[in-house]
Amino acid sequence: MKRIIAPAFAAAGFLLAPPVFAQGNAAPVQDGVKVGEMSIMRKFAPTGALEKQAAAQYAQTMQQADQQKALGPDNHPQVIRLRAIAKKLIPYALRWNERAKEWKWEVNLIGSNQINAYCMPGGKIAFYTGILTTLKLTDDEVAIVMGHEIAHALREHGAERAGKAAVANLGVRALELFAGAKGYDPNLAGAAGGMVAKGAMLKFSRDDETEADVVGLDIAARAGFDPRAGVALWQKMGMVNKSAPPQWLSTHPAGPTRIAEIQRHFPEVLPLYAKSKGLSLNALPPYQSNVKGIAPIS
């Protein structure tokens, strides 16, 4: 299995990512974006078991890709590129979760047309060639995607979702018991409660996506990648994803919503980016993507 080892510490879901799990509860001292404490709901999930499950899933995925000759070799230009970007991002990820210092970071590339990338617990990162080629991602845009996925792991969103699902299931079961005790049909009560719980879980997932966007911007900007690339990224997504479901039915916020949220945080992350480049804010040139139809972003 291919591995990137970041210096100065031990061996080290973008669009439709698989479950992301992580542990740790460090809250960074922030001079960039501001987010609250990690959700206490993650405490309701067996994080140790989830981490092992995710690690096993990642290893199995890489093994299957290797057997299918779809796993990018160490000398593949895109693998080298992805690992170089990760090497810049990882040091700035550590401040968000103390356990990240112990993670065995890995970055792999899978040959597939899927527009997808993810980061599992312990820094297990995978990109699919489809997201690189279809969206023609620049290095800055790759960093935005990677930072987003790393943020999911750092903020323990997988454990949080599992905890919320467990609590929701208990609530539905309690509603069924209550309905039965009162002489009502427990199946109808359970179905109604399940619909409410499903809607709540979609909202929680969209909130997690927004948080990952924001934290990922912070990490990328500190590492010297232009956070304005996030706007271009979602403009590109809009060009290729015409049939996305309505926002309220999706686990991901709609593209325009994400762009607006990214722009809202420019005052927090652009100074970090300017500092990484040794420039003043006024000296930063507009971000120029590589696709016609996307105007320079100031």
PDB file of C-alpha atoms in Angstrom:
ATOM      1  CA  MET A   1       0.000   0.000   0.000  1.00  0.00           C
ATOM      2  CA  LYS A   2       1.289   3.422  -0.924  1.00  0.00           C
ATOM      3  CA  ARG A   3       2.000   5.866   1.893  1.00  0.00           C
ATOM      4  CA  ILE A   4       3.113   9.433   2.374  1.00  0.00           C
ATOM      5  CA  ILE A   5       5.049  10.146   5.554  1.00  0.00           C
ATOM      6  CA  ALA A   6       4.971  13.754   6.691  1.00  0.00           C
ATOM      7  CA  PRO A   7       8.173  15.099   8.270  1.00  0.00           C
ATOM      8  CA  ALA A   8       8.444  16.049  11.952  1.00  0.00           C
ATOM      9  CA  PHE A   9       5.885  13.507  13.166  1.00  0.00           C
ATOM     10  CA  ALA A  10       5.142   9.805  13.037  1.00  0.00           C
ATOM     11  CA  ALA A  11       4.191   8.069   9.799  1.00  0.00           C
ATOM     12  CA  ALA A  12       1.603   9.859   9.031  1.00  0.00           C
ATOM     13  CA  GLY A  13     -15.833  12.927   1.586  1.00  0.00           C
ATOM     14  CA  PHE A  14     -15.562  15.181  -1.162  1.00  0.00           C
ATOM     15  CA  LEU A  15     -18.646  15.133  -2.992  1.00  0.00           C
ATOM     16  CA  LEU A  16     -20.200  11.802  -2.225  1.00  0.00           C
ATOM     17  CA  ALA A  17     -17.676  10.459   0.263  1.00  0.00           C
ATOM     18  CA  PRO A  18     -18.013   7.276   2.324  1.00  0.00           C
ATOM     19  CA  PRO A  19     -18.358   7.556   6.114  1.00  0.00           C
ATOM     20  CA  VAL A  20     -15.545   9.477   7.802  1.00  0.00           C
ATOM     21  CA  PHE A  21     -14.505   8.622  11.328  1.00  0.00           C
ATOM     22  CA  ALA A  22     -11.900  10.068  13.692  1.00  0.00           C
ATOM     23  CA  GLN A  23     -11.110  10.642  17.351  1.00  0.00           C
ATOM     24  CA  GLY A  24      -9.743  13.406  19.553  1.00  0.00           C
ATOM     25  CA  ASN A  25     -11.232  16.612  20.927  1.00  0.00           C
ATOM     26  CA  ALA A  26      -8.634  19.341  20.662  1.00  0.00           C
ATOM     27  CA  ALA A  27     -10.005  22.827  20.023  1.00  0.00           C
ATOM     28  CA  PRO A  28      -7.473  25.029  18.231  1.00  0.00           C
ATOM     29  CA  VAL A  29      -6.636  28.568  19.166  1.00  0.00           C
ATOM     30  CA  GLN A  30      -7.882  30.291  16.056  1.00  0.00           C
ATOM     31  CA  ASP A  31      -6.711  33.345  14.181  1.00  0.00           C
ATOM     32  CA  GLY A  32      -8.539  32.233  11.042  1.00  0.00           C
ATOM     33  CA  VAL A  33     -12.018  30.722  10.773  1.00  0.00           C
ATOM     34  CA  LYS A  34     -14.166  30.325  13.861  1.00  0.00           C
ATOM     35  CA  VAL A  35     -16.138  27.150  14.479  1.00  0.00           C
ATOM     36  CA  GLY A  36     -17.650  25.779  17.653  1.00  0.00           C
ATOM     37  CA  GLU A  37     -16.621  22.776  19.691  1.00  0.00           C
ATOM     38  CA  MET A  38     -17.059  19.353  18.128  1.00  0.00           C
ATOM     39  CA  SER A  39     -20.496  17.856  18.691  1.00  0.00           C
ATOM     40  CA  ILE A  40     -20.992  15.888  21.887  1.00  0.00           C
ATOM     41  CA  MET A  41     -23.088  13.481  19.812  1.00  0.00           C
ATOM     42  CA  ARG A  42     -19.906  11.793  18.641  1.00  0.00           C
ATOM     43  CA  LYS A  43     -19.590  10.416  22.185  1.00  0.00           C
ATOM     44  CA  PHE A  44     -22.597   8.196  21.526  1.00  0.00           C
ATOM     45  CA  ALA A  45     -20.702   6.276  18.829  1.00  0.00           C
ATOM     46  CA  PRO A  46     -18.088   3.558  19.509  1.00  0.00           C
ATOM     47  CA  THR A  47     -15.251   5.587  17.998  1.00  0.00           C
ATOM     48  CA  GLY A  48     -12.594   2.911  18.480  1.00  0.00           C
ATOM     49  CA  ALA A  49     -14.649   0.340  16.611  1.00  0.00           C
ATOM     50  CA  LEU A  50     -15.551   2.856  13.914  1.00  0.00           C
ATOM     51  CA  GLU A  51     -11.914   3.747  13.379  1.00  0.00           C
ATOM     52  CA  LYS A  52     -10.929   0.101  12.975  1.00  0.00           C
ATOM     53  CA  GLN A  53     -13.837  -0.488  10.625  1.00  0.00           C
ATOM     54  CA  ALA A  54     -12.853   2.488   8.479  1.00  0.00           C
ATOM     55  CA  ALA A  55      -9.188   1.477   8.377  1.00  0.00           C
ATOM     56  CA  ALA A  56     -10.164  -2.020   7.266  1.00  0.00           C
ATOM     57  CA  GLN A  57     -12.477  -0.604   4.609  1.00  0.00           C
ATOM     58  CA  TYR A  58      -9.712   1.635   3.262  1.00  0.00           C
ATOM     59  CA  ALA A  59      -7.213  -1.245   3.134  1.00  0.00           C
ATOM     60  CA  GLN A  60      -9.742  -3.440   1.342  1.00  0.00           C
ATOM     61  CA  THR A  61     -10.515  -0.700  -1.185  1.00  0.00           C
ATOM     62  CA  MET A  62      -6.837  -0.200  -1.968  1.00  0.00           C
ATOM     63  CA  GLN A  63      -6.294  -3.952  -2.280  1.00  0.00           C
ATOM     64  CA  GLN A  64      -9.197  -4.291  -4.698  1.00  0.00           C
ATOM     65  CA  ALA A  65      -7.958  -1.331  -6.740  1.00  0.00           C
ATOM     66  CA  ASP A  66      -4.514  -2.896  -6.899  1.00  0.00           C
ATOM     67  CA  GLN A  67      -5.934  -6.219  -8.075  1.00  0.00           C
ATOM     68  CA  GLN A  68      -7.880  -4.395 -10.774  1.00  0.00           C
ATOM     69  CA  LYS A  69      -4.730  -2.474 -11.761  1.00  0.00           C
ATOM     70  CA  ALA A  70      -6.530   0.742 -10.849  1.00  0.00           C
ATOM     71  CA  LEU A  71      -4.255   1.804  -7.975  1.00  0.00           C
ATOM     72  CA  GLY A  72      -1.884   4.577  -8.987  1.00  0.00           C
ATOM     73  CA  PRO A  73       1.793   3.580  -8.604  1.00  0.00           C
ATOM     74  CA  ASP A  74       4.217   5.663  -6.562  1.00  0.00           C
ATOM     75  CA  ASN A  75       5.769   7.153  -9.684  1.00  0.00           C
ATOM     76  CA  HIS A  76       2.480   8.217 -11.292  1.00  0.00           C
ATOM     77  CA  PRO A  77       2.580  12.012 -11.858  1.00  0.00           C
ATOM     78  CA  GLN A  78      -0.816  12.535 -10.229  1.00  0.00           C
ATOM     79  CA  VAL A  79       0.141  10.438  -7.207  1.00  0.00           C
ATOM     80  CA  ILE A  80       3.311  12.487  -6.787  1.00  0.00           C
ATOM     81  CA  ARG A  81       1.255  15.658  -7.132  1.00  0.00           C
ATOM     82  CA  LEU A  82      -1.397  14.611  -4.593  1.00  0.00           C
ATOM     83  CA  ARG A  83       1.183  13.554  -2.023  1.00  0.00           C
ATOM     84  CA  ALA A  84       3.112  16.794  -2.441  1.00  0.00           C
ATOM     85  CA  ILE A  85      -0.067  18.798  -1.780  1.00  0.00           C
ATOM     86  CA  ALA A  86      -0.927  16.620   1.229  1.00  0.00           C
ATOM     87  CA  LYS A  87       2.563  17.109   2.618  1.00  0.00           C
ATOM     88  CA  LYS A  88       1.943  20.873   2.658  1.00  0.00           C
ATOM     89  CA  LEU A  89      -1.532  20.594   4.192  1.00  0.00           C
ATOM     90  CA  ILE A  90      -0.907  18.051   6.948  1.00  0.00           C
ATOM     91  CA  PRO A  91       1.146  20.260   9.322  1.00  0.00           C
ATOM     92  CA  TYR A  92      -1.704  22.790   9.383  1.00  0.00           C
ATOM     93  CA  ALA A  93      -4.279  20.080  10.057  1.00  0.00           C
ATOM     94  CA  LEU A  94      -2.716  19.025  13.353  1.00  0.00           C
ATOM     95  CA  ARG A  95      -3.974  22.068  15.253  1.00  0.00           C
ATOM     96  CA  TRP A  96      -7.571  20.937  14.740  1.00  0.00           C
ATOM     97  CA  ASN A  97      -7.293  17.549  16.431  1.00  0.00           C
ATOM     98  CA  GLU A  98      -4.528  16.405  18.744  1.00  0.00           C
ATOM     99  CA  ARG A  99      -4.860  12.790  17.594  1.00  0.00           C
ATOM    100  CA  ALA A 100      -3.881  13.797  14.072  1.00  0.00           C
ATOM    101  CA  LYS A 101      -0.259  13.866  15.234  1.00  0.00           C
ATOM    102  CA  GLU A 102      -0.454  10.090  15.636  1.00  0.00           C
ATOM    103  CA  TRP A 103      -2.235   9.306  12.399  1.00  0.00           C
ATOM    104  CA  LYS A 104      -0.539   7.218   9.722  1.00  0.00           C
ATOM    105  CA  TRP A 105      -1.309   9.468   6.771  1.00  0.00           C
ATOM    106  CA  GLU A 106      -1.757   7.799   3.394  1.00  0.00           C
ATOM    107  CA  VAL A 107      -2.593   9.278  -0.001  1.00  0.00           C
ATOM    108  CA  ASN A 108      -3.654   7.044  -2.875  1.00  0.00           C
ATOM    109  CA  LEU A 109      -5.119   7.487  -6.342  1.00  0.00           C
ATOM    110  CA  ILE A 110      -7.761   5.165  -7.804  1.00  0.00           C
ATOM    111  CA  GLY A 111      -8.429   5.000 -11.525  1.00  0.00           C
ATOM    112  CA  SER A 112     -12.157   5.632 -11.876  1.00  0.00           C
ATOM    113  CA  ASN A 113     -14.493   8.108 -13.567  1.00  0.00           C
ATOM    114  CA  GLN A 114     -16.113   8.902 -10.221  1.00  0.00           C
ATOM    115  CA  ILE A 115     -15.976  12.567  -9.209  1.00  0.00           C
ATOM    116  CA  ASN A 116     -14.987  11.696  -5.670  1.00  0.00           C
ATOM    117  CA  ALA A 117     -12.380  11.936  -2.925  1.00  0.00           C
ATOM    118  CA  TYR A 118     -12.392  11.162   0.769  1.00  0.00           C
ATOM    119  CA  CYS A 119     -10.373  11.037   3.974  1.00  0.00           C
ATOM    120  CA  MET A 120     -10.906   8.240   6.473  1.00  0.00           C
ATOM    121  CA  PRO A 121      -9.680   8.128  10.071  1.00  0.00           C
ATOM    122  CA  GLY A 122      -5.976   8.192  10.652  1.00  0.00           C
ATOM    123  CA  GLY A 123      -5.505  10.345   7.564  1.00  0.00           C
ATOM    124  CA  LYS A 124      -6.461   7.736   4.961  1.00  0.00           C
ATOM    125  CA  ILE A 125      -6.951   9.835   1.822  1.00  0.00           C
ATOM    126  CA  ALA A 126      -8.128   8.642  -1.587  1.00  0.00           C
ATOM    127  CA  PHE A 127      -8.715  10.560  -4.797  1.00  0.00           C
ATOM    128  CA  TYR A 128     -10.386   9.193  -7.915  1.00  0.00           C
ATOM    129  CA  THR A 129      -8.963  10.169 -11.282  1.00  0.00           C
ATOM    130  CA  GLY A 130     -12.422  11.355 -12.345  1.00  0.00           C
ATOM    131  CA  ILE A 131     -12.392  14.333 -10.006  1.00  0.00           C
ATOM    132  CA  LEU A 132      -8.979  15.412 -11.292  1.00  0.00           C
ATOM    133  CA  THR A 133      -9.666  15.023 -15.004  1.00  0.00           C
ATOM    134  CA  THR A 134     -13.357  15.922 -15.265  1.00  0.00           C
ATOM    135  CA  LEU A 135     -12.977  19.096 -13.226  1.00  0.00           C
ATOM    136  CA  LYS A 136      -9.458  19.844 -14.507  1.00  0.00           C
ATOM    137  CA  LEU A 137      -8.416  20.704 -10.977  1.00  0.00           C
ATOM    138  CA  THR A 138      -5.549  23.107 -10.402  1.00  0.00           C
ATOM    139  CA  ASP A 139      -3.260  22.515  -7.408  1.00  0.00           C
ATOM    140  CA  ASP A 140      -5.181  25.137  -5.425  1.00  0.00           C
ATOM    141  CA  GLU A 141      -8.470  23.409  -6.214  1.00  0.00           C
ATOM    142  CA  VAL A 142      -7.045  20.002  -5.274  1.00  0.00           C
ATOM    143  CA  ALA A 143      -5.973  21.534  -1.961  1.00  0.00           C
ATOM    144  CA  ILE A 144      -9.512  22.814  -1.353  1.00  0.00           C
ATOM    145  CA  VAL A 145     -10.957  19.337  -1.976  1.00  0.00           C
ATOM    146  CA  MET A 146      -8.299  17.632   0.140  1.00  0.00           C
ATOM    147  CA  GLY A 147      -8.595  20.165   2.939  1.00  0.00           C
ATOM    148  CA  HIS A 148     -12.363  19.639   2.992  1.00  0.00           C
ATOM    149  CA  GLU A 149     -12.014  15.878   3.281  1.00  0.00           C
ATOM    150  CA  ILE A 150      -9.298  16.104   5.933  1.00  0.00           C
ATOM    151  CA  ALA A 151     -11.568  18.459   7.879  1.00  0.00           C
ATOM    152  CA  HIS A 152     -14.306  15.801   7.991  1.00  0.00           C
ATOM    153  CA  ALA A 153     -11.884  13.449   9.752  1.00  0.00           C
ATOM    154  CA  LEU A 154     -10.479  16.130  12.048  1.00  0.00           C
ATOM    155  CA  ARG A 155     -13.950  17.245  13.156  1.00  0.00           C
ATOM    156  CA  GLU A 156     -15.092  13.619  13.653  1.00  0.00           C
ATOM    157  CA  HIS A 157     -18.170  14.000  11.504  1.00  0.00           C
ATOM    158  CA  GLY A 158     -18.523  10.273  10.924  1.00  0.00           C
ATOM    159  CA  ALA A 159     -18.633   9.503  14.645  1.00  0.00           C
ATOM    160  CA  GLU A 160     -20.995  12.447  15.111  1.00  0.00           C
ATOM    161  CA  ARG A 161     -23.396  11.147  12.458  1.00  0.00           C
ATOM    162  CA  ALA A 162     -23.279   7.642  13.916  1.00  0.00           C
ATOM    163  CA  GLY A 163     -24.052   9.040  17.365  1.00  0.00           C
ATOM    164  CA  LYS A 164     -26.952  11.117  16.073  1.00  0.00           C
ATOM    165  CA  ALA A 165     -28.328   8.113  14.187  1.00  0.00           C
ATOM    166  CA  ALA A 166     -28.145   5.976  17.324  1.00  0.00           C
ATOM    167  CA  VAL A 167     -29.989   8.601  19.376  1.00  0.00           C
ATOM    168  CA  ALA A 168     -32.571   9.064  16.606  1.00  0.00           C
ATOM    169  CA  ASN A 169     -33.217   5.319  16.479  1.00  0.00           C
ATOM    170  CA  LEU A 170     -33.745   5.255  20.229  1.00  0.00           C
ATOM    171  CA  GLY A 171     -36.183   8.149  19.875  1.00  0.00           C
ATOM    172  CA  VAL A 172     -38.180   6.374  17.185  1.00  0.00           C
ATOM    173  CA  ARG A 173     -38.292   3.205  19.263  1.00  0.00           C
ATOM    174  CA  ALA A 174     -39.494   5.166  22.299  1.00  0.00           C
ATOM    175  CA  LEU A 175     -42.209   6.780  20.170  1.00  0.00           C
ATOM    176  CA  GLU A 176     -43.390   3.362  19.001  1.00  0.00           C
ATOM    177  CA  LEU A 177     -43.575   2.083  22.568  1.00  0.00           C
ATOM    178  CA  PHE A 178     -45.456   5.187  23.715  1.00  0.00           C
ATOM    179  CA  ALA A 179     -47.923   4.916  20.819  1.00  0.00           C
ATOM    180  CA  GLY A 180     -48.527   1.250  21.544  1.00  0.00           C
ATOM    181  CA  ALA A 181     -49.134   1.953  25.229  1.00  0.00           C
ATOM    182  CA  LYS A 182     -51.746   4.585  24.262  1.00  0.00           C
ATOM    183  CA  GLY A 183     -53.536   2.242  21.880  1.00  0.00           C
ATOM    184  CA  TYR A 184     -52.222   3.725  18.649  1.00  0.00           C
ATOM    185  CA  ASP A 185     -50.533   1.860  15.798  1.00  0.00           C
ATOM    186  CA  PRO A 186     -46.800   1.783  16.712  1.00  0.00           C
ATOM    187  CA  ASN A 187     -45.842   1.163  13.075  1.00  0.00           C
ATOM    188  CA  LEU A 188     -47.466   4.420  11.953  1.00  0.00           C
ATOM    189  CA  ALA A 189     -45.879   6.293  14.826  1.00  0.00           C
ATOM    190  CA  GLY A 190     -42.501   4.790  13.992  1.00  0.00           C
ATOM    191  CA  ALA A 191     -42.833   5.679  10.316  1.00  0.00           C
ATOM    192  CA  ALA A 192     -43.718   9.292  11.160  1.00  0.00           C
ATOM    193  CA  GLY A 193     -40.838   9.520  13.620  1.00  0.00           C
ATOM    194  CA  GLY A 194     -38.488   7.998  11.065  1.00  0.00           C
ATOM    195  CA  MET A 195     -39.399  10.643   8.488  1.00  0.00           C
ATOM    196  CA  VAL A 196     -38.685  13.420  10.995  1.00  0.00           C
ATOM    197  CA  ALA A 197     -35.387  11.784  11.944  1.00  0.00           C
ATOM    198  CA  LYS A 198     -34.389  11.416   8.287  1.00  0.00           C
ATOM    199  CA  GLY A 199     -35.011  15.099   7.634  1.00  0.00           C
ATOM    200  CA  ALA A 200     -32.983  16.027  10.695  1.00  0.00           C
ATOM    201  CA  MET A 201     -30.093  13.809   9.597  1.00  0.00           C
ATOM    202  CA  LEU A 202     -30.030  15.479   6.160  1.00  0.00           C
ATOM    203  CA  LYS A 203     -29.783  18.860   7.881  1.00  0.00           C
ATOM    204  CA  PHE A 204     -26.975  17.590  10.131  1.00  0.00           C
ATOM    205  CA  SER A 205     -25.100  16.293   7.075  1.00  0.00           C
ATOM    206  CA  ARG A 206     -25.391  19.640   5.275  1.00  0.00           C
ATOM    207  CA  ASP A 207     -24.114  21.410   8.390  1.00  0.00           C
ATOM    208  CA  ASP A 208     -21.136  19.041   8.510  1.00  0.00           C
ATOM    209  CA  GLU A 209     -20.368  19.756   4.850  1.00  0.00           C
ATOM    210  CA  THR A 210     -20.409  23.490   5.509  1.00  0.00           C
ATOM    211  CA  GLU A 211     -18.107  23.104   8.503  1.00  0.00           C
ATOM    212  CA  ALA A 212     -15.709  20.963   6.469  1.00  0.00           C
ATOM    213  CA  ASP A 213     -15.681  23.612   3.726  1.00  0.00           C
ATOM    214  CA  VAL A 214     -14.764  26.318   6.243  1.00  0.00           C
ATOM    215  CA  VAL A 215     -12.102  24.342   8.121  1.00  0.00           C
ATOM    216  CA  GLY A 216     -10.660  23.099   4.829  1.00  0.00           C
ATOM    217  CA  LEU A 217     -10.315  26.686   3.594  1.00  0.00           C
ATOM    218  CA  ASP A 218      -8.353  27.564   6.721  1.00  0.00           C
ATOM    219  CA  ILE A 219      -5.980  24.618   6.323  1.00  0.00           C
ATOM    220  CA  ALA A 220      -5.422  25.273   2.615  1.00  0.00           C
ATOM    221  CA  ALA A 221      -4.825  29.000   3.087  1.00  0.00           C
ATOM    222  CA  ARG A 222      -2.214  28.452   5.808  1.00  0.00           C
ATOM    223  CA  ALA A 223      -0.454  25.938   3.542  1.00  0.00           C
ATOM    224  CA  GLY A 224      -0.145  28.500   0.746  1.00  0.00           C
ATOM    225  CA  PHE A 225      -3.106  27.544  -1.443  1.00  0.00           C
ATOM    226  CA  ASP A 226      -5.547  30.196  -2.616  1.00  0.00           C
ATOM    227  CA  PRO A 227      -8.886  29.821  -0.770  1.00  0.00           C
ATOM    228  CA  ARG A 228     -10.629  31.639  -3.628  1.00  0.00           C
ATOM    229  CA  ALA A 229     -10.113  28.427  -5.601  1.00  0.00           C
ATOM    230  CA  GLY A 230     -13.102  27.104  -3.653  1.00  0.00           C
ATOM    231  CA  VAL A 231     -15.377  29.412  -5.651  1.00  0.00           C
ATOM    232  CA  ALA A 232     -13.937  28.198  -8.954  1.00  0.00           C
ATOM    233  CA  LEU A 233     -14.244  24.602  -7.778  1.00  0.00           C
ATOM    234  CA  TRP A 234     -17.980  24.908  -7.190  1.00  0.00           C
ATOM    235  CA  GLN A 235     -18.464  26.809 -10.404  1.00  0.00           C
ATOM    236  CA  LYS A 236     -16.875  23.849 -12.177  1.00  0.00           C
ATOM    237  CA  MET A 237     -19.105  21.464 -10.245  1.00  0.00           C
ATOM    238  CA  GLY A 238     -22.121  23.421 -11.427  1.00  0.00           C
ATOM    239  CA  MET A 239     -21.003  22.949 -15.012  1.00  0.00           C
ATOM    240  CA  VAL A 240     -20.831  19.142 -14.752  1.00  0.00           C
ATOM    241  CA  ASN A 241     -23.542  18.422 -12.184  1.00  0.00           C
ATOM    242  CA  LYS A 242     -26.725  19.725 -13.792  1.00  0.00           C
ATOM    243  CA  SER A 243     -28.974  17.055 -12.233  1.00  0.00           C
ATOM    244  CA  ALA A 244     -28.160  17.598  -8.558  1.00  0.00           C
ATOM    245  CA  PRO A 245     -31.129  17.079  -6.199  1.00  0.00           C
ATOM    246  CA  PRO A 246     -32.716  20.062  -4.433  1.00  0.00           C
ATOM    247  CA  GLN A 247     -30.676  21.232  -1.460  1.00  0.00           C
ATOM    248  CA  TRP A 248     -33.300  20.174   1.078  1.00  0.00           C
ATOM    249  CA  LEU A 249     -33.170  16.582  -0.233  1.00  0.00           C
ATOM    250  CA  SER A 250     -29.387  16.407  -0.327  1.00  0.00           C
ATOM    251  CA  THR A 251     -26.737  15.658   2.250  1.00  0.00           C
ATOM    252  CA  HIS A 252     -24.659  18.399   0.608  1.00  0.00           C
ATOM    253  CA  PRO A 253     -25.511  22.096   0.368  1.00  0.00           C
ATOM    254  CA  ALA A 254     -26.292  23.404  -3.108  1.00  0.00           C
ATOM    255  CA  GLY A 255     -23.385  24.862  -5.096  1.00  0.00           C
ATOM    256  CA  PRO A 256     -24.494  28.522  -4.858  1.00  0.00           C
ATOM    257  CA  THR A 257     -24.923  28.117  -1.087  1.00  0.00           C
ATOM    258  CA  ARG A 258     -21.403  26.761  -0.756  1.00  0.00           C
ATOM    259  CA  ILE A 259     -19.957  29.532  -2.891  1.00  0.00           C
ATOM    260  CA  ALA A 260     -21.695  32.173  -0.769  1.00  0.00           C
ATOM    261  CA  GLU A 261     -20.396  30.558   2.439  1.00  0.00           C
ATOM    262  CA  ILE A 262     -16.847  30.375   1.070  1.00  0.00           C
ATOM    263  CA  GLN A 263     -16.964  34.035   0.069  1.00  0.00           C
ATOM    264  CA  ARG A 264     -18.295  34.960   3.501  1.00  0.00           C
ATOM    265  CA  HIS A 265     -15.104  33.599   5.041  1.00  0.00           C
ATOM    266  CA  PHE A 266     -12.685  35.383   2.699  1.00  0.00           C
ATOM    267  CA  PRO A 267     -11.953  38.068   5.347  1.00  0.00           C
ATOM    268  CA  GLU A 268     -10.754  35.307   7.684  1.00  0.00           C
ATOM    269  CA  VAL A 269      -8.753  33.137   5.291  1.00  0.00           C
ATOM    270  CA  LEU A 270      -7.286  35.569   2.753  1.00  0.00           C
ATOM    271  CA  PRO A 271      -4.976  37.141   5.375  1.00  0.00           C
ATOM    272  CA  LEU A 272      -3.678  33.623   6.145  1.00  0.00           C
ATOM    273  CA  TYR A 273      -3.021  33.023   2.455  1.00  0.00           C
ATOM    274  CA  ALA A 274      -1.343  36.418   2.005  1.00  0.00           C
ATOM    275  CA  LYS A 275       0.870  35.722   5.024  1.00  0.00           C
ATOM    276  CA  SER A 276       1.897  32.327   3.604  1.00  0.00           C
ATOM    277  CA  LYS A 277       2.978  34.109   0.416  1.00  0.00           C
ATOM    278  CA  GLY A 278       4.712  36.951   2.229  1.00  0.00           C
ATOM    279  CA  LEU A 279       2.386  39.490   0.622  1.00  0.00           C
ATOM    280  CA  SER A 280      -0.071  42.119   1.753  1.00  0.00           C
ATOM    281  CA  LEU A 281      -3.745  41.581   1.015  1.00  0.00           C
ATOM    282  CA  ASN A 282      -3.719  44.351  -1.575  1.00  0.00           C
ATOM    283  CA  ALA A 283      -0.835  42.667  -3.389  1.00  0.00           C
ATOM    284  CA  LEU A 284      -2.683  39.399  -3.968  1.00  0.00           C
ATOM    285  CA  PRO A 285      -3.533  38.949  -7.659  1.00  0.00           C
ATOM    286  CA  PRO A 286      -7.019  37.600  -8.519  1.00  0.00           C
ATOM    287  CA  TYR A 287      -7.368  33.845  -8.613  1.00  0.00           C
ATOM    288  CA  GLN A 288      -7.514  32.592 -12.175  1.00  0.00           C
ATOM    289  CA  SER A 289      -8.766  29.095 -12.824  1.00  0.00           C
ATOM    290  CA  ASN A 290      -8.016  27.106 -15.977  1.00  0.00           C
ATOM    291  CA  VAL A 291     -11.500  26.839 -17.488  1.00  0.00           C
ATOM    292  CA  LYS A 292     -13.115  29.298 -19.841  1.00  0.00           C
ATOM    293  CA  GLY A 293     -16.250  30.850 -18.430  1.00  0.00           C
ATOM    294  CA  ILE A 294     -14.830  31.245 -14.925  1.00  0.00           C
ATOM    295  CA  ALA A 295     -13.881  34.869 -14.395  1.00  0.00           C
ATOM    296  CA  PRO A 296     -10.891  35.869 -12.218  1.00  0.00           C
ATOM    297  CA  ILE A 297     -11.866  35.838  -8.547  1.00  0.00           C
ATOM    298  CA  SER A 298     -10.742  38.747  -6.377  1.00  0.00           C
TER     299      SER A 298
END
